[in-house]
mmCIF file of C-alpha atoms and ligand atoms in Angstrom:
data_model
loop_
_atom_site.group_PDB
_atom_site.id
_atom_site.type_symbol
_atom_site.label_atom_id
_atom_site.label_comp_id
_atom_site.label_asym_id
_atom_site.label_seq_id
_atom_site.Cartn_x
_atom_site.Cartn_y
_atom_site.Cartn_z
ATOM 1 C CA UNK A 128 62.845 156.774 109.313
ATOM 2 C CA UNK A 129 64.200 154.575 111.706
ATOM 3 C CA UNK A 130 68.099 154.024 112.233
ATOM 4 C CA UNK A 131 69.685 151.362 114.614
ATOM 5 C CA UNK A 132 73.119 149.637 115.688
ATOM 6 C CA UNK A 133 72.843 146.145 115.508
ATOM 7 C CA UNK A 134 75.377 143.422 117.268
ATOM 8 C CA UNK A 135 75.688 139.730 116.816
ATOM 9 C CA UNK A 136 77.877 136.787 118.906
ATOM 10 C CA UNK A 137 75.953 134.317 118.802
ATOM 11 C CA UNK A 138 78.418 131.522 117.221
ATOM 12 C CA UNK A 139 81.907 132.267 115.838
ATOM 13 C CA UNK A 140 81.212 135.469 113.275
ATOM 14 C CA UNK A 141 81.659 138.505 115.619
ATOM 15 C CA UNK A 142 79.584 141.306 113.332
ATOM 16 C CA UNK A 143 78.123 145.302 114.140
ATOM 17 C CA UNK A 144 76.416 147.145 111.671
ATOM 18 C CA UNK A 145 74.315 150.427 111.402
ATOM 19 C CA UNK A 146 71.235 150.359 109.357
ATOM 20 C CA UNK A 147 68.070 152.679 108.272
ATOM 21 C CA UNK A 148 64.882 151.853 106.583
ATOM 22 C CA UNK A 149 64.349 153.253 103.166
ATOM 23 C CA UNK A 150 61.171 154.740 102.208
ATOM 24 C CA UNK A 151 60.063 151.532 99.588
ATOM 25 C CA UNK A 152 60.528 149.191 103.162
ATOM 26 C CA UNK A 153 63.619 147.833 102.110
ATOM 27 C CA UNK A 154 66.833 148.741 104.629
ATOM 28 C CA UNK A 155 70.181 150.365 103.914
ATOM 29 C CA UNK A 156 72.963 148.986 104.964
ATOM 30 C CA UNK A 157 75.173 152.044 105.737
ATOM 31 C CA UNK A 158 78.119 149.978 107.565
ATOM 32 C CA UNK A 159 78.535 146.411 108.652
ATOM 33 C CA UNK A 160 81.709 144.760 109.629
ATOM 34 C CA UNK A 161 82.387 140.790 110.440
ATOM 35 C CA UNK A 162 85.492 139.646 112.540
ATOM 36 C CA UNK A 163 85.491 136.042 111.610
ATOM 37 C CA UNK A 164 87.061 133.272 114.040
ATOM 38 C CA UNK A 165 86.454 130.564 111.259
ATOM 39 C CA UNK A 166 90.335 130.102 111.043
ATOM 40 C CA UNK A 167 90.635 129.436 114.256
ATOM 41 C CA UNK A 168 88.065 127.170 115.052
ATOM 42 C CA UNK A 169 88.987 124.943 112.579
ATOM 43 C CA UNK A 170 92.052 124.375 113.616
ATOM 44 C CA UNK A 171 89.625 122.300 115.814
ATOM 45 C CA UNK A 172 87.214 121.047 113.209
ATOM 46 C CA UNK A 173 84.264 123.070 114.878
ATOM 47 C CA UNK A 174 82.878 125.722 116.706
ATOM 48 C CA UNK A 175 85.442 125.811 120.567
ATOM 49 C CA UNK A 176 82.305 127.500 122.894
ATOM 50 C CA UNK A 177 84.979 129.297 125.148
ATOM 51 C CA UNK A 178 87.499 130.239 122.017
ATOM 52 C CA UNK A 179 84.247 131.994 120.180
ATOM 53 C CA UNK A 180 83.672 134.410 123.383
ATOM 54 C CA UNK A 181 86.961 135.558 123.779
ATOM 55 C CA UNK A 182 87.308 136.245 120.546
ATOM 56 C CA UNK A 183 84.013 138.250 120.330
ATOM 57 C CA UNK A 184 84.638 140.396 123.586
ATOM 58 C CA UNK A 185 88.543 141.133 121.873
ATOM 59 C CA UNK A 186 86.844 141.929 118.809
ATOM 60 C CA UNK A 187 83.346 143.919 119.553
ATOM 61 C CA UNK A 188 84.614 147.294 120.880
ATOM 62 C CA UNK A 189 86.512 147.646 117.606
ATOM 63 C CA UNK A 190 83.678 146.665 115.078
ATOM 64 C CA UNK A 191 81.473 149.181 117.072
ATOM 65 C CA UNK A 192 83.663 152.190 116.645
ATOM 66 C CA UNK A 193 84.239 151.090 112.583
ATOM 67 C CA UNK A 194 80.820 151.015 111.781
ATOM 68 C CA UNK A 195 80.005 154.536 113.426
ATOM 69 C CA UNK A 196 82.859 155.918 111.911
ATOM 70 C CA UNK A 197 81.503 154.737 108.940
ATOM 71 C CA UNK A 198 78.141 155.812 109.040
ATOM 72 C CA UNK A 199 79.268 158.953 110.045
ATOM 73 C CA UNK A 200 76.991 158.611 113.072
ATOM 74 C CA UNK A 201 76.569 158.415 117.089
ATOM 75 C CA UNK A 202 75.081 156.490 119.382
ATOM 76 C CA UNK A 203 72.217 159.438 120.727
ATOM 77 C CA UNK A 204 71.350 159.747 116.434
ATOM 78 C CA UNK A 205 70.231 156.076 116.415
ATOM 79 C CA UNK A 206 66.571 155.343 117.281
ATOM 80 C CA UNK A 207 67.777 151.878 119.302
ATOM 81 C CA UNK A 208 70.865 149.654 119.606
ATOM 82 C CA UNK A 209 69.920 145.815 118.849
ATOM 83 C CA UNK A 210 71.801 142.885 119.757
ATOM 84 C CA UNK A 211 71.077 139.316 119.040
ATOM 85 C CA UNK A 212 70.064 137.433 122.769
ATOM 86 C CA UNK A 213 68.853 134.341 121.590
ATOM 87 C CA UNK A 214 69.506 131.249 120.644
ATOM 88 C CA UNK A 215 72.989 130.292 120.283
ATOM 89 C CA UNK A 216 76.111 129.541 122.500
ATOM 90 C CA UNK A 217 75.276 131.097 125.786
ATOM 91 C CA UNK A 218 78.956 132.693 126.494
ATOM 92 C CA UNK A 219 79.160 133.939 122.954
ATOM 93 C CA UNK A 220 75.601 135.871 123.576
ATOM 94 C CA UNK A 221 76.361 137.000 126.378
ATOM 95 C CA UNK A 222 78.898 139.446 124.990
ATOM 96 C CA UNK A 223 76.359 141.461 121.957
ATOM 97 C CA UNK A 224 73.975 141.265 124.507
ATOM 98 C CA UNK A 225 75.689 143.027 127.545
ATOM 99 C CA UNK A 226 77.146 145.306 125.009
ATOM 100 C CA UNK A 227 74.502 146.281 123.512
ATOM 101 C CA UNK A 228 72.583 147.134 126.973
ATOM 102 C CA UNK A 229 75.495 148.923 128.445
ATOM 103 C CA UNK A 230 75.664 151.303 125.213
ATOM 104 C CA UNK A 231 71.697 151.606 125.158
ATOM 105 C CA UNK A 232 71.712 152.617 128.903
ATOM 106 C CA UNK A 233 74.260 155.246 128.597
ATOM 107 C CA UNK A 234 73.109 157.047 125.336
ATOM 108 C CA UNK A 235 69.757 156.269 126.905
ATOM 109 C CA UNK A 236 68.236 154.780 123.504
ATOM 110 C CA UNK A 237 66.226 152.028 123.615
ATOM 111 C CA UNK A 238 68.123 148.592 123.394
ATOM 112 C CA UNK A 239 66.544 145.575 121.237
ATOM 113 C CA UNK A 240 66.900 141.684 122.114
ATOM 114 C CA UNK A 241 66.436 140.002 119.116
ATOM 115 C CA UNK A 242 65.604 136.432 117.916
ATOM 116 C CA UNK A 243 68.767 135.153 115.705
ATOM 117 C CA UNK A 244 66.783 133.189 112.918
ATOM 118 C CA UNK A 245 64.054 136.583 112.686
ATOM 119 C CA UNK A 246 67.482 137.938 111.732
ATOM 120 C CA UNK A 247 68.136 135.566 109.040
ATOM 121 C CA UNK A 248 64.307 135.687 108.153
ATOM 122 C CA UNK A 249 64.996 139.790 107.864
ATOM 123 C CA UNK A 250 68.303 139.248 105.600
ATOM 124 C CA UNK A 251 65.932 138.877 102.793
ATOM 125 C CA UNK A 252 65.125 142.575 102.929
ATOM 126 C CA UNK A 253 68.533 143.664 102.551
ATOM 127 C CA UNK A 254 68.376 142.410 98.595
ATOM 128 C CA UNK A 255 67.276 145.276 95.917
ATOM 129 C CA UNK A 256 63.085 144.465 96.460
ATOM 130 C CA UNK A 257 62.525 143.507 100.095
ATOM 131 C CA UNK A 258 59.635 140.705 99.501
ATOM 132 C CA UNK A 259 56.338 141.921 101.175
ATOM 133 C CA UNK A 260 54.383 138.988 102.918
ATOM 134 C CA UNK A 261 52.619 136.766 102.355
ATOM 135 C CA UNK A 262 55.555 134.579 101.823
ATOM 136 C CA UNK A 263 57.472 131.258 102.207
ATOM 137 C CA UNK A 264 60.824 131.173 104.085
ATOM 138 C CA UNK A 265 62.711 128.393 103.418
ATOM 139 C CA UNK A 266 65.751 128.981 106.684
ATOM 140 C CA UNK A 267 68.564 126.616 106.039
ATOM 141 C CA UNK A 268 71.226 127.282 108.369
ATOM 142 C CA UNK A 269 73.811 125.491 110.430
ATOM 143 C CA UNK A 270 71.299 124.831 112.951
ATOM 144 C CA UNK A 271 68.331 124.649 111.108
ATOM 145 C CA UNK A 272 66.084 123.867 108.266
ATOM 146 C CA UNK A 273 62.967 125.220 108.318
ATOM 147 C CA UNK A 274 59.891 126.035 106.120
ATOM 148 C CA UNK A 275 57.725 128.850 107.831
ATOM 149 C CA UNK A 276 54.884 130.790 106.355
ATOM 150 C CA UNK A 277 55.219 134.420 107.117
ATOM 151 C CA UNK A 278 51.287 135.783 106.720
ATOM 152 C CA UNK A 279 50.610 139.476 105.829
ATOM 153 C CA UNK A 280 50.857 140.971 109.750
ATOM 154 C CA UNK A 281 54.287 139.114 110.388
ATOM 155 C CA UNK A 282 53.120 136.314 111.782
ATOM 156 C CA UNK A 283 54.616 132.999 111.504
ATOM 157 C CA UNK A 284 54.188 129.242 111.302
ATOM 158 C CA UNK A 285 55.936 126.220 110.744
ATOM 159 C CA UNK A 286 55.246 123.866 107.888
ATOM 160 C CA UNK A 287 58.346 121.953 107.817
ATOM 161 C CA UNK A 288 61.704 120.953 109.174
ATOM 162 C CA UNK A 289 64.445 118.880 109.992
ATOM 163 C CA UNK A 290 63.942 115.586 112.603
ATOM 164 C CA UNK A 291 67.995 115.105 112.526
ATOM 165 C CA UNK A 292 70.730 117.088 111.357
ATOM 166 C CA UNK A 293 70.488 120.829 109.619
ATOM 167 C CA UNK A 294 71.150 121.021 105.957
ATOM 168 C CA UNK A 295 74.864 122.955 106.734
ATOM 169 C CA UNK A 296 75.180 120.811 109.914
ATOM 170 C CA UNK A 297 75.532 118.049 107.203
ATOM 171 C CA UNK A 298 77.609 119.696 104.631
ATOM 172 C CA UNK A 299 79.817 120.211 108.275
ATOM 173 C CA UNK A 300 80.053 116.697 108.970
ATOM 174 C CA UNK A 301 80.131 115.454 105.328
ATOM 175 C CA UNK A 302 83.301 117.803 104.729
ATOM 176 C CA UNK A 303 84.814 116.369 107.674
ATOM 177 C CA UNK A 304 84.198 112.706 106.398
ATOM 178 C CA UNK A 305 85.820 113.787 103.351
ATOM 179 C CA UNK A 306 88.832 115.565 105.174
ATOM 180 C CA UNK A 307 88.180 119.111 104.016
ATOM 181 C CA UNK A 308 88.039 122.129 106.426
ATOM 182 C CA UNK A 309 85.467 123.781 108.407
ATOM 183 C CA UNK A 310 83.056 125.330 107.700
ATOM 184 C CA UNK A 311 82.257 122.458 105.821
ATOM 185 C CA UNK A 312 79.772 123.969 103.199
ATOM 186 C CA UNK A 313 82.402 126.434 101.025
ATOM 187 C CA UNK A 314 84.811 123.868 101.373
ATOM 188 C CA UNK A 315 82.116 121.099 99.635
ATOM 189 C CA UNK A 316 81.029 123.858 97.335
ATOM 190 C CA UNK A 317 84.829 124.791 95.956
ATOM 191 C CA UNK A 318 85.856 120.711 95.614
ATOM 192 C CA UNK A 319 82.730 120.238 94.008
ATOM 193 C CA UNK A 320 82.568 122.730 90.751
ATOM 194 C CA UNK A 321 84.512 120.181 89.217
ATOM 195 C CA UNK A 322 82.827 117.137 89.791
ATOM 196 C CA UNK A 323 80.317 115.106 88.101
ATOM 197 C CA UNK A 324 76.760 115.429 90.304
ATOM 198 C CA UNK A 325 75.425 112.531 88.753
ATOM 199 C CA UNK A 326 78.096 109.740 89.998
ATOM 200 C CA UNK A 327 76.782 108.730 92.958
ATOM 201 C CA UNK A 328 73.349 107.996 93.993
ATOM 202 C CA UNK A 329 72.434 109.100 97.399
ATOM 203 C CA UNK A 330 68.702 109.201 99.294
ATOM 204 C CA UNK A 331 66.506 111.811 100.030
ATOM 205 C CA UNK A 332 66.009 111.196 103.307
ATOM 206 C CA UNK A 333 62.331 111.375 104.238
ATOM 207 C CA UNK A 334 60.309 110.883 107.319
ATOM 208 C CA UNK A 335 57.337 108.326 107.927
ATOM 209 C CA UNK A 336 54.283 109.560 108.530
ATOM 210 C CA UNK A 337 52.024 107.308 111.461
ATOM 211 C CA UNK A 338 49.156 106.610 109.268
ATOM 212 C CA UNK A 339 51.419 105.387 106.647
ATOM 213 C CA UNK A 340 53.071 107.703 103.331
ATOM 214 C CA UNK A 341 55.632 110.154 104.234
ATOM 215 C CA UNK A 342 55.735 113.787 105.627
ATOM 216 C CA UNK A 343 55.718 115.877 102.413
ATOM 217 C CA UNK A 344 57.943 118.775 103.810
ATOM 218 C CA UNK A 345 60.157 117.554 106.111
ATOM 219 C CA UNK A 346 63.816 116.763 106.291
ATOM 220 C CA UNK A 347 66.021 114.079 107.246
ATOM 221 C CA UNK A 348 69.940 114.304 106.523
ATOM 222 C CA UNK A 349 71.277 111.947 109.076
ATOM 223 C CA UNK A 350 70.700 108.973 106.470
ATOM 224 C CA UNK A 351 72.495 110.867 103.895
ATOM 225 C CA UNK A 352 75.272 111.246 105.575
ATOM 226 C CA UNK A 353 75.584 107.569 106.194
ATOM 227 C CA UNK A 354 75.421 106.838 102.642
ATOM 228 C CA UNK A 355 78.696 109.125 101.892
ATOM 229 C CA UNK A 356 80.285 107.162 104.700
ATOM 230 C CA UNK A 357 79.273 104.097 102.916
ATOM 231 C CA UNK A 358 80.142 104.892 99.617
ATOM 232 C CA UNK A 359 83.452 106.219 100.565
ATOM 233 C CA UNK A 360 84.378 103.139 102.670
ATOM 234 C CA UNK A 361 83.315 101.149 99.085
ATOM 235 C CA UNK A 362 85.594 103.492 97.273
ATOM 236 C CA UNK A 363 88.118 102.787 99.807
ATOM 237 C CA UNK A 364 87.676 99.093 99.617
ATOM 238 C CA UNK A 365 88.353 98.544 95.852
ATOM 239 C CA UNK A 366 91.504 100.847 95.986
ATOM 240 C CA UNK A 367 91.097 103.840 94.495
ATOM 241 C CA UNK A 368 91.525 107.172 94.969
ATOM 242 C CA UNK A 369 88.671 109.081 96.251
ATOM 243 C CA UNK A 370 86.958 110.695 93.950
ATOM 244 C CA UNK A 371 86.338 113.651 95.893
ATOM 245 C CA UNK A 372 85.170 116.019 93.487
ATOM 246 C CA UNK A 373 82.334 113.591 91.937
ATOM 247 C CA UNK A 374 81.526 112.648 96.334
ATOM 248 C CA UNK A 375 81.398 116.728 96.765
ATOM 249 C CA UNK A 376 79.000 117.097 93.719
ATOM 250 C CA UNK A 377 76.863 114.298 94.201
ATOM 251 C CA UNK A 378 76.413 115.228 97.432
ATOM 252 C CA UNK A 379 75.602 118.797 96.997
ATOM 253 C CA UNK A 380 73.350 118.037 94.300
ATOM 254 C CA UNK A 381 71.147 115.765 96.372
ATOM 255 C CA UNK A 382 70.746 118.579 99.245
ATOM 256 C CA UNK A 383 69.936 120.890 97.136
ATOM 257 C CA UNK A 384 67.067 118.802 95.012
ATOM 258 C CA UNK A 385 65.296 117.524 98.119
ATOM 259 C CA UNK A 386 65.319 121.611 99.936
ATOM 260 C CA UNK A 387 63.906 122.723 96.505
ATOM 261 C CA UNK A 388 61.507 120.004 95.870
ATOM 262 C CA UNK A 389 60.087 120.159 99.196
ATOM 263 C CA UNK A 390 59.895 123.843 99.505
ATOM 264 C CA UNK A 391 58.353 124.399 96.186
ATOM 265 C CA UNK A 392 55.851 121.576 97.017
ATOM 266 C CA UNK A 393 54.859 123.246 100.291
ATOM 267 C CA UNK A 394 54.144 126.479 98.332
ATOM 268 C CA UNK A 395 52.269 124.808 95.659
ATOM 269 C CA UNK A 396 50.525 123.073 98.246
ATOM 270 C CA UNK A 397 49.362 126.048 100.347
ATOM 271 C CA UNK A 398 48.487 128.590 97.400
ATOM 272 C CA UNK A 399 51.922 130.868 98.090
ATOM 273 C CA UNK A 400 53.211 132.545 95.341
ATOM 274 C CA UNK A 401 56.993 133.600 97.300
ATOM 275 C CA UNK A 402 59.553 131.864 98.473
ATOM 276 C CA UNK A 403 62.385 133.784 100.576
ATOM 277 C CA UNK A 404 65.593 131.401 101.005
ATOM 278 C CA UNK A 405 68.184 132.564 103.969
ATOM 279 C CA UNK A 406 70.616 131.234 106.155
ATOM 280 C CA UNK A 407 74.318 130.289 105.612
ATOM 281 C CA UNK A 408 73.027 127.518 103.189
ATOM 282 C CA UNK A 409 71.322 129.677 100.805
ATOM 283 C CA UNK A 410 75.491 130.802 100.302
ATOM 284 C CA UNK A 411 75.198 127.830 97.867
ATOM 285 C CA UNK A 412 75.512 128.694 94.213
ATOM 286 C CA UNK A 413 73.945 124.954 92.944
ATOM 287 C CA UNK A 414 71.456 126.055 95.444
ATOM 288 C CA UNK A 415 70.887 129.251 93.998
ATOM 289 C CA UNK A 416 70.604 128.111 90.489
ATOM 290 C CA UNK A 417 68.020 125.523 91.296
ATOM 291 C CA UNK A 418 65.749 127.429 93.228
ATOM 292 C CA UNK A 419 65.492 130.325 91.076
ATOM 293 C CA UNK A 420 65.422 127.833 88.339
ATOM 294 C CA UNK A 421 62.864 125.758 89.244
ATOM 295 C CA UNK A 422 60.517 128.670 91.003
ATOM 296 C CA UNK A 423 60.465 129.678 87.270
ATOM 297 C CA UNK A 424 59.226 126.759 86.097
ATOM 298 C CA UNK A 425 55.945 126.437 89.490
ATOM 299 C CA UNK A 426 55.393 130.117 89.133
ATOM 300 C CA UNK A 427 56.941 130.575 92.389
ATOM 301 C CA UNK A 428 58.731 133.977 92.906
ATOM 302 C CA UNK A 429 61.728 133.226 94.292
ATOM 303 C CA UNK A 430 64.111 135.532 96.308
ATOM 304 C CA UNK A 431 66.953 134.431 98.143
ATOM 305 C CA UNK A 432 68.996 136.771 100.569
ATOM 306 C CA UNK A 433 72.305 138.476 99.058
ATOM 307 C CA UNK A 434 74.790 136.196 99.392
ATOM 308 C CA UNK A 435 76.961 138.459 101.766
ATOM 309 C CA UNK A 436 74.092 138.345 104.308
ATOM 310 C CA UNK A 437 73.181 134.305 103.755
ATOM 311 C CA UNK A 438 76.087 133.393 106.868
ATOM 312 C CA UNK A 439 75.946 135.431 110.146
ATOM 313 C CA UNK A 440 76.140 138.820 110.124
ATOM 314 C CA UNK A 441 74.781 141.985 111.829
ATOM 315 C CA UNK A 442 72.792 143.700 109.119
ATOM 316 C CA UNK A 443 70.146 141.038 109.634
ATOM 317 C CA UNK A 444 69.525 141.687 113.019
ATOM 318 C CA UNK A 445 69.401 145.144 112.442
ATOM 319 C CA UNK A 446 66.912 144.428 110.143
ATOM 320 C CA UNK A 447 65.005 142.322 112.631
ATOM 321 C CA UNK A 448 65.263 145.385 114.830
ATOM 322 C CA UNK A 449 63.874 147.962 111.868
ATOM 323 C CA UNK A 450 60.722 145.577 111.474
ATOM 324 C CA UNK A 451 59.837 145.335 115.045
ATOM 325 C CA UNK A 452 60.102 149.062 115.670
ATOM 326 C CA UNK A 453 58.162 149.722 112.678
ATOM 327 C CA UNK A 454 55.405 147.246 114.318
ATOM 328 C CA UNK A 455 55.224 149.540 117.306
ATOM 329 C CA UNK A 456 57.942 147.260 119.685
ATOM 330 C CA UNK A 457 59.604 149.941 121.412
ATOM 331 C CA UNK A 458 62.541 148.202 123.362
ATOM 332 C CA UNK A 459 63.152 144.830 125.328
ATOM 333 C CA UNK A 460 63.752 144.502 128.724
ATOM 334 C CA UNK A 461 67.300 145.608 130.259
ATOM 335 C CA UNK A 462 67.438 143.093 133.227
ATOM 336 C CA UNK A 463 67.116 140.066 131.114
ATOM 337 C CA UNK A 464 70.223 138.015 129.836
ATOM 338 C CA UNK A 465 70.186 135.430 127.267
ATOM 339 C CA UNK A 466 69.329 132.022 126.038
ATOM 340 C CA UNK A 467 70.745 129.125 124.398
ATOM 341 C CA UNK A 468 67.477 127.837 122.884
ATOM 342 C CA UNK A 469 64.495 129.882 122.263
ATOM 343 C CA UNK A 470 62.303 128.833 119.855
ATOM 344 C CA UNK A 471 61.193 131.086 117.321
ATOM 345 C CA UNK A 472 57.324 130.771 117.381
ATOM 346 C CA UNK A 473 58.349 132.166 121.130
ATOM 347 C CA UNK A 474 60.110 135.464 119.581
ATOM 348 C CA UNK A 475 57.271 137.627 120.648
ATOM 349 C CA UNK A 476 58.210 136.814 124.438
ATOM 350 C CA UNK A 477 61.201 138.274 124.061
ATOM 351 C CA UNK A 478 59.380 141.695 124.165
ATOM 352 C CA UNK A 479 57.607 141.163 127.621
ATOM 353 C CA UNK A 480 58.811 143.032 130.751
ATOM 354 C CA UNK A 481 60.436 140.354 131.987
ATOM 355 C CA UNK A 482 60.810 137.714 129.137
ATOM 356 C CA UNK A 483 60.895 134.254 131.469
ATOM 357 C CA UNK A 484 65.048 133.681 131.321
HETATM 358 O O1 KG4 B 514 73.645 130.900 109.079
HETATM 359 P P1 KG4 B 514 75.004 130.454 109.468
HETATM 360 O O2 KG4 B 514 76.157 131.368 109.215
HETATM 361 O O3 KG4 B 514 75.072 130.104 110.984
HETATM 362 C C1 KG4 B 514 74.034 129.549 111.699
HETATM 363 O O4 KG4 B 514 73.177 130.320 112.227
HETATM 364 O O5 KG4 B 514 74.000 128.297 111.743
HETATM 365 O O6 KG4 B 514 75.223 129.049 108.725
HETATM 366 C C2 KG4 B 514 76.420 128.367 108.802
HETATM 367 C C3 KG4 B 514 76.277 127.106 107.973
HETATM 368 C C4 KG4 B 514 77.474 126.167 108.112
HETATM 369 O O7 KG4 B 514 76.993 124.876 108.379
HETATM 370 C C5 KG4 B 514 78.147 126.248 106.752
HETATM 371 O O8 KG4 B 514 78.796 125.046 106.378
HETATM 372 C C6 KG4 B 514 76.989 126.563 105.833
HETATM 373 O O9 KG4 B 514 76.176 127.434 106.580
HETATM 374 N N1 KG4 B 514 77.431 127.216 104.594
HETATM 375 C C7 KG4 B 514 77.268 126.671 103.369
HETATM 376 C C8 KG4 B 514 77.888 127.563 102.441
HETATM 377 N N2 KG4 B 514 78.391 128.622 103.159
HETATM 378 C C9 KG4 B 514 78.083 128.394 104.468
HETATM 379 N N3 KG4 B 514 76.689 125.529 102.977
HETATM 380 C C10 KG4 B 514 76.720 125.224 101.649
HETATM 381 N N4 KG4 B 514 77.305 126.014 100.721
HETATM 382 C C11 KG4 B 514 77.886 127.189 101.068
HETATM 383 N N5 KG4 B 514 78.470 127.954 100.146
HETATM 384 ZN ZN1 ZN B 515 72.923 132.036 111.804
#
């Protein structure tokens, strides 16, 4: 039974956790700690690249010692120490990543680069039943929005995604319209439990296919967002108050009918029985409610990740981690740094002696 320490910096949640593999394939979380710089940052209205990695390097050494406190464990007990090396902001990998390798080389345990979105692909085993593949993931993140197929060995492939903006990328910018705070989608979600979904009609953005028709699972939010500029410039116009509850709702509703409608098409349309939601999108309680509610209805079995491991956190790469060493990947190269963008469909490379950054 495999055990591991798992760091992630990649953006502005600083996070360590220790983790073990249960004998049904699911994975214990036995500590996990998140030092979040959200407060800061939006005193800035996003994400300040240097801010996030001095915050991380003032806040790692601490989480570390918490979480092996907590676990009542040391370094030399764990089978590997994992740390997130790709993508993200550069500076704010940099920190996991070198801490991770300078811990791994002195307990001499192996150390573990791992692919940020395999972690958020991974958070689905931390729920009660750990889905078993074949499945759908539907990854809806601030950076992305993605439908891959995961097929029975682990290996994945893109259906469908976004041509503009990510699904939270727009809740960011529409909360910002709208003057709330960042992170834009709690913010959206809070205003919005009051509203009426139904006020305002917005478009599902959709993208044209060559031939003629439209791409059945893909995504397009930068339209959307134009509308709620629109319609609160018209709301503006005639004098009234903004209804910002109704805006919030309507809003939210339409994201969250066009990521279900398109990922429960895509599984109907390829024969797959599972859907696994994650990312910080899947936080979303209308989001939630729809997908389990209308997986019901398609036969689809839906499972979406806890919501304490939906936004980043360190479980899920630890998680990442468990699955890789249970596929035989032993450790990652210790002279390699990081990278900003790395594709997924690429995560294997990160494995190779000398993965090419
Ligand atoms: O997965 P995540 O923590 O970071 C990335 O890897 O991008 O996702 C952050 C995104 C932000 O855009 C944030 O606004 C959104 O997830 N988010 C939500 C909710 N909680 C976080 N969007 C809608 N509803 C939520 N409750
Ligand atoms: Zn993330």
């Amino acid at each position: 039974m495999h055990t591991v320490l798992a760091l992630e910096t990649s953006c502005d949640e600083s996070a360590a956790a220790v983790v073990r593999h249960k004998a049904d394939g699911s994975v214990e979380v036995l500590a996990s700690q998140i030092a979040s710089q959200v407060e800061e940052h939006a005193l800035w209205g996003g994400v300040v690249p240097e801010i996030a990695s001095r915050r991380h390097v003032e806040a790692l050494p601490t989480l570390v010692q918490a979480v092996l406190r907590e676990s009542a464990l040391s370094i030399p007990e764990l089978n590997a120490v994992a740390a997130t090396v790709a993508p993200g902001l550069a500076g704010a990998l940099m920190v996991a990543s070198v801490t991770g390798r300078t811990l791994a080389a002195l307990h001499q345990v192996p150390f573990l680069g791992i692919h940020h979105l395999e972690g958020h692909l991974a958070s689905a085993a931390l729920g009660e039943h750990a889905p078993a593949p074949p499945y759908l993931v539907l990854l809806v993140s601030g950076g992305h929005t993605e439908l891959i197929r995961v097929g029975l060995h682990g290996e994945m492939e893109r259906l469908g995604r976004s041509h503009d903006d990510a699904a939270g990328e727009a809740f960011d910018k529409v909360a910002r319209l709208l003057g709330l705070g960042y992170p834009g989608g709690p913010a959206i979600q809070a205003i919005a439990a009051s509203g009426n979904a139904k006020r305002f009609s917005l478009p599902k953005g959709r993208i044209s296919l060559r031939g003629g028709g439209f791409h059945p699972y893909d995504f397009s939010f930068s339209g959307l967002k134009t509308a709620m500029l629109r319609t609160v410039e018209s709301c503006q116009g005639s004098g009234v108050d903004l209804p910002m509850a109704d805006l919030a709702a309507s809003f939210e509703q339409v994201v969250a009918d066009v990521l279900v409608e398109r990922a429960l098409r895509c599984a109907n349309d390829h024969k797959i029985k599972q859907l696994v939601m994650v990312g910080g999108v899947a936080a979303n309680q209308r989001l939630r409610l729809l997908m389990q509610k209308q997986g019901q209805q398609h036969g689809v079995a839906v499972s979406i990740a806890p919501l304490a491991y939906c936004t980043d956190n360190a479980a899920m790469i630890g998680a990442a981690a468990l699955s890789r060493l249970k596929r035989g990947v032993l450790s990652s190269s210790d002279e390699t740094g990081v990278a900003a963008r790395w594709p997924l469909e690429r995560a294997d490379a990160l494995y190779e002696a000398l993965p090419p950054f």
